[in-house]
PDB file of N, CA and C in Angstrom:
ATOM      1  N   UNK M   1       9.210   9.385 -15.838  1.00 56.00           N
ATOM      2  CA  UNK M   1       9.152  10.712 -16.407  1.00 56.00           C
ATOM      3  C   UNK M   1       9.629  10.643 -17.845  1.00 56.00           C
ATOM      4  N   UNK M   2       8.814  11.035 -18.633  1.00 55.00           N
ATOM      5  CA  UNK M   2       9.072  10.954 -19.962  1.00 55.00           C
ATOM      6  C   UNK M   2       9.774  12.577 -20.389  1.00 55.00           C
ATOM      7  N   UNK M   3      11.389  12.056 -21.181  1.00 54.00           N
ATOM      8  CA  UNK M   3      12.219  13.173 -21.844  1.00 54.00           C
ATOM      9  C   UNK M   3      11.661  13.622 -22.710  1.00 54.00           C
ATOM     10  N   UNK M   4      11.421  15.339 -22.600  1.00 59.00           N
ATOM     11  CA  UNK M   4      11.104  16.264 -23.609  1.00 59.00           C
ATOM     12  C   UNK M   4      12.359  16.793 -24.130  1.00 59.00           C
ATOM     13  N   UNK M   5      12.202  17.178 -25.831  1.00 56.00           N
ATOM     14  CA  UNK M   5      13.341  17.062 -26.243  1.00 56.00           C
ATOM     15  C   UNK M   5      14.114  16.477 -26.831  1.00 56.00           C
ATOM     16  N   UNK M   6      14.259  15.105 -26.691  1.00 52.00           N
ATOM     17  CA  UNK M   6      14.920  14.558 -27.163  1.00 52.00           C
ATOM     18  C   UNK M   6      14.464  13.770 -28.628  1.00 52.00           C
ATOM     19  N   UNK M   7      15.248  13.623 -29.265  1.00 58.00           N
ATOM     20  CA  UNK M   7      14.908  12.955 -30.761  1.00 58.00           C
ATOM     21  C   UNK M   7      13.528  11.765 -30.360  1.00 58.00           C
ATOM     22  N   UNK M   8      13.947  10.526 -29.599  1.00 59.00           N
ATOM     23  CA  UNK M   8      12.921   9.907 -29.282  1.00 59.00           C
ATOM     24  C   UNK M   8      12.451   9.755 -27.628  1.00 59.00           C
ATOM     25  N   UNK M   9      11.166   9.266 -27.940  1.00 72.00           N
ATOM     26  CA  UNK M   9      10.349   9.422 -26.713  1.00 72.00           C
ATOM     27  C   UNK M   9      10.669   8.426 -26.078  1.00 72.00           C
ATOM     28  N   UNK M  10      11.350   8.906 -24.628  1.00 84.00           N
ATOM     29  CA  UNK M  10      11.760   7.004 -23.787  1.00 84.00           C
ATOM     30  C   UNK M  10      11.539   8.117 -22.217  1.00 84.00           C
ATOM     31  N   UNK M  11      11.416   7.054 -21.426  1.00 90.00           N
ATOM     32  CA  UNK M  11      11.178   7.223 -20.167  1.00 90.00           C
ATOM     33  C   UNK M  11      12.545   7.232 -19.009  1.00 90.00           C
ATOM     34  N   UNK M  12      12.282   7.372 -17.749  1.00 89.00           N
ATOM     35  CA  UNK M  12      13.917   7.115 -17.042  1.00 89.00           C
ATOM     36  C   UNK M  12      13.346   7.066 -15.525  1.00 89.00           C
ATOM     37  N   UNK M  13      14.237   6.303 -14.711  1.00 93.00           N
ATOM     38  CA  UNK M  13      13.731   5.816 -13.541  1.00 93.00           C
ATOM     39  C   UNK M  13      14.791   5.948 -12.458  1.00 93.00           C
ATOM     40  N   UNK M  14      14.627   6.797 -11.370  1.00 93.00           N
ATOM     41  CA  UNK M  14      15.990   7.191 -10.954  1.00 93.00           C
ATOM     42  C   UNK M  14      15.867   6.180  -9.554  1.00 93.00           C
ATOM     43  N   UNK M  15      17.249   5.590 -10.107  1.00 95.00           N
ATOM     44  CA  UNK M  15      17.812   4.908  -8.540  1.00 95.00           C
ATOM     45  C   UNK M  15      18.973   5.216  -7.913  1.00 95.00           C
ATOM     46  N   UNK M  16      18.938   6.250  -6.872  1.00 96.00           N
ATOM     47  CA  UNK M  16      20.304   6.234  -6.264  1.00 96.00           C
ATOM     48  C   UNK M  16      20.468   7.378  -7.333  1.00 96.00           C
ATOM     49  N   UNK M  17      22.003   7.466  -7.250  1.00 96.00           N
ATOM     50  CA  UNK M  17      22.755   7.894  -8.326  1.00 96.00           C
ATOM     51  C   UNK M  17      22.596   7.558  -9.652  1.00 96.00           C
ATOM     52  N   UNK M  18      21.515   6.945 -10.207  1.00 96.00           N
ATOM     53  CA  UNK M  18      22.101   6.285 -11.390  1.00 96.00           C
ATOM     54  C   UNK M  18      20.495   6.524 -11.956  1.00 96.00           C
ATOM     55  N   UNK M  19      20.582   6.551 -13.611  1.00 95.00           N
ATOM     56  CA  UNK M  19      19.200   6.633 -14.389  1.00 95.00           C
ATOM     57  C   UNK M  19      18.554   5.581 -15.308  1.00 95.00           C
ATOM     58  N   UNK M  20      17.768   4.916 -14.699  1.00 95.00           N
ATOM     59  CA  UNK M  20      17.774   4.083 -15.811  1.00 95.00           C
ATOM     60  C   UNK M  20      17.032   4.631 -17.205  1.00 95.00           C
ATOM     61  N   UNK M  21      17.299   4.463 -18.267  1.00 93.00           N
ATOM     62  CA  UNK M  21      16.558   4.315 -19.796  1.00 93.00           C
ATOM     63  C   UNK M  21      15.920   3.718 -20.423  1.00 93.00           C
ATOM     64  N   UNK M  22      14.582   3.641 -20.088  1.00 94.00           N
ATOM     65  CA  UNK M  22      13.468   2.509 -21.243  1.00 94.00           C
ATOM     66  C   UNK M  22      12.690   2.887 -22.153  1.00 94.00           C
ATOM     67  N   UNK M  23      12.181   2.182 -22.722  1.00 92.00           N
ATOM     68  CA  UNK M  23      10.995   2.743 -23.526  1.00 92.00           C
ATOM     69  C   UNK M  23       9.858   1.690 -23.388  1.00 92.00           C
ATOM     70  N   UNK M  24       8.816   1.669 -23.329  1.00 91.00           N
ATOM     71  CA  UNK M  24       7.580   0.882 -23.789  1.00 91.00           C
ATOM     72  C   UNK M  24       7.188   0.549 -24.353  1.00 91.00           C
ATOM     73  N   UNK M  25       7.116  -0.596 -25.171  1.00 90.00           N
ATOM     74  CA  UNK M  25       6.269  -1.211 -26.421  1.00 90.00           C
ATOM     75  C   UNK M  25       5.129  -2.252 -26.007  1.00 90.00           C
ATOM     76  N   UNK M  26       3.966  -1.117 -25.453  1.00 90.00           N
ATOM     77  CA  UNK M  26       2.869  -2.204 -25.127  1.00 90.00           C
ATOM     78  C   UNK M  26       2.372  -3.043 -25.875  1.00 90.00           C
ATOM     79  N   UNK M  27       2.315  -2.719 -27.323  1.00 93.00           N
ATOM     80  CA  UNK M  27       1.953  -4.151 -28.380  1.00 93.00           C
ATOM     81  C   UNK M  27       2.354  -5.561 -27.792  1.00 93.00           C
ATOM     82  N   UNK M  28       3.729  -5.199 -27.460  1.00 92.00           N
ATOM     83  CA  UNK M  28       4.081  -6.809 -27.171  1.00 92.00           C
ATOM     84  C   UNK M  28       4.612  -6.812 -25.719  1.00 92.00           C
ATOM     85  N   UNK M  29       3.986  -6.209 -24.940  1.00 93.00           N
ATOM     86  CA  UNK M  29       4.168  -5.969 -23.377  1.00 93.00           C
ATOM     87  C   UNK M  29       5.167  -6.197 -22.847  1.00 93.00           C
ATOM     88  N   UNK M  30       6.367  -5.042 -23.819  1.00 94.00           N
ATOM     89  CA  UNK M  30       7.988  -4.903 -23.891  1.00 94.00           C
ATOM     90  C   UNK M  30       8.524  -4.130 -22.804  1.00 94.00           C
ATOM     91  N   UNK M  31       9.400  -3.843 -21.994  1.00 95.00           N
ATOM     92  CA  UNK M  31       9.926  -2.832 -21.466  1.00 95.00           C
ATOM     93  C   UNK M  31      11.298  -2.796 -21.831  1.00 95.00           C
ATOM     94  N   UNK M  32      11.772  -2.135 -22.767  1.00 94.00           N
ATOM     95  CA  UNK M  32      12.512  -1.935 -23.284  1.00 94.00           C
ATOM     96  C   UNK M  32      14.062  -1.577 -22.464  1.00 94.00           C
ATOM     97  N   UNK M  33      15.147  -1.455 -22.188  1.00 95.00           N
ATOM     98  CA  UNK M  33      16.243  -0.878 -21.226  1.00 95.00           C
ATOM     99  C   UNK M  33      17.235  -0.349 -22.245  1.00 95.00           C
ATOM    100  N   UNK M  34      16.886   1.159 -22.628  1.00 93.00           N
ATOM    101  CA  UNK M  34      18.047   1.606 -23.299  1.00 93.00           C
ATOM    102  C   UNK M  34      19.640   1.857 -22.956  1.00 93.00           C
ATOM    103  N   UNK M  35      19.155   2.003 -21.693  1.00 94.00           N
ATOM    104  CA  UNK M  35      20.683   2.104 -20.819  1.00 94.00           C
ATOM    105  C   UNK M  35      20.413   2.314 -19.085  1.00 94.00           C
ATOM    106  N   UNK M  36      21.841   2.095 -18.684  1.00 96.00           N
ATOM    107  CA  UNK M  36      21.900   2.421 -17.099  1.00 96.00           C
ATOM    108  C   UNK M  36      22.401   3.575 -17.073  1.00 96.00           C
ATOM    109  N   UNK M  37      22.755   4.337 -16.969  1.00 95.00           N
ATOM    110  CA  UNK M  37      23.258   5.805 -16.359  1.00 95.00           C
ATOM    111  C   UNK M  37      23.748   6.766 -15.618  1.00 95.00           C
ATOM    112  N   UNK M  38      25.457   7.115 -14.830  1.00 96.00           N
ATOM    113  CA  UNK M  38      25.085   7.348 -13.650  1.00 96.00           C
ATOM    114  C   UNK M  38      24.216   9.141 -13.673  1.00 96.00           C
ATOM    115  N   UNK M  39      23.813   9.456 -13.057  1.00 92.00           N
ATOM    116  CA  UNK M  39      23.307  11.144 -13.325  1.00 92.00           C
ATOM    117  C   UNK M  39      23.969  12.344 -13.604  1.00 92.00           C
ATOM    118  N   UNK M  40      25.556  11.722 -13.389  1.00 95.00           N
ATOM    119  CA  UNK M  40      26.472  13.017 -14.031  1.00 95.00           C
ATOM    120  C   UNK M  40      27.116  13.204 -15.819  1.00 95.00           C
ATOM    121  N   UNK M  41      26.669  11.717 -15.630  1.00 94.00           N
ATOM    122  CA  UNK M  41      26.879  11.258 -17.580  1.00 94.00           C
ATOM    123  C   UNK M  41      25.885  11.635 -18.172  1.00 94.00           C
ATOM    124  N   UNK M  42      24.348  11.939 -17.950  1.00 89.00           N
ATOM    125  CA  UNK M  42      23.092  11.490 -18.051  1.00 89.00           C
ATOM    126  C   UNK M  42      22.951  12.464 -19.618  1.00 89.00           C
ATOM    127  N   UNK M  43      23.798  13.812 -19.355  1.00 88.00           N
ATOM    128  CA  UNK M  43      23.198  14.891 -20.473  1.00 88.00           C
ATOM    129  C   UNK M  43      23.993  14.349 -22.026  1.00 88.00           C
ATOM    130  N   UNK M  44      25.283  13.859 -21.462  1.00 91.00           N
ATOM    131  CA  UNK M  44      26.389  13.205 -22.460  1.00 91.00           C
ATOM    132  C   UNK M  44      25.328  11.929 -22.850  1.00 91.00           C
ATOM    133  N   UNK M  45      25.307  11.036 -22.656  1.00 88.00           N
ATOM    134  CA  UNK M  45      24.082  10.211 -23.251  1.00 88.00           C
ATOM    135  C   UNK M  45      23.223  10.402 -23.795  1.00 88.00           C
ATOM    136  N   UNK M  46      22.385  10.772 -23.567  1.00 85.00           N
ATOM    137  CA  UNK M  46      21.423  12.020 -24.366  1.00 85.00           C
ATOM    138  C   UNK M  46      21.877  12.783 -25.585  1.00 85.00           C
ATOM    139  N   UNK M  47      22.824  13.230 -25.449  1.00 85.00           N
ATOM    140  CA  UNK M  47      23.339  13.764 -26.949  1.00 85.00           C
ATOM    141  C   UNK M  47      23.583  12.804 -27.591  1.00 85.00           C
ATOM    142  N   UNK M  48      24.723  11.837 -27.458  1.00 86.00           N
ATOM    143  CA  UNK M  48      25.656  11.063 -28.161  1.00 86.00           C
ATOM    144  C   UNK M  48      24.289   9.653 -28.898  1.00 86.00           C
ATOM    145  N   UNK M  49      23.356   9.694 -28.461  1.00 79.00           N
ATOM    146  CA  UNK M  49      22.058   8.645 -28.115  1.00 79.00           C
ATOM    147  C   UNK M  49      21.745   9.082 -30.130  1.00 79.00           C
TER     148      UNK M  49
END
């Protein structure tokens, strides 16, 4: 699910409790991992990002 809103465009993948943060750079068939996350930090990350 891609974040609306936010400064940049990255994706997030929920496991459990926790969010992961990537982004995609298909040029070089990257998957990027901006962060792990648990889901109660998730909005604090997002700002501070």
């Amino acid at each position: 699910m891609e974040i609306k809103g936010a400064k940049d465009s990255f994706y997030r993948l929920r496991v459990g409790d926790y969010r992961v943060m990537f982004d995609l750079i298909p040029e070089d068939s990257v998957i990027l991992v901006l962060g792990v996350v648990h889901r109660r930090d998730l909005e604090r990350w997002i700002r501070n990002r």
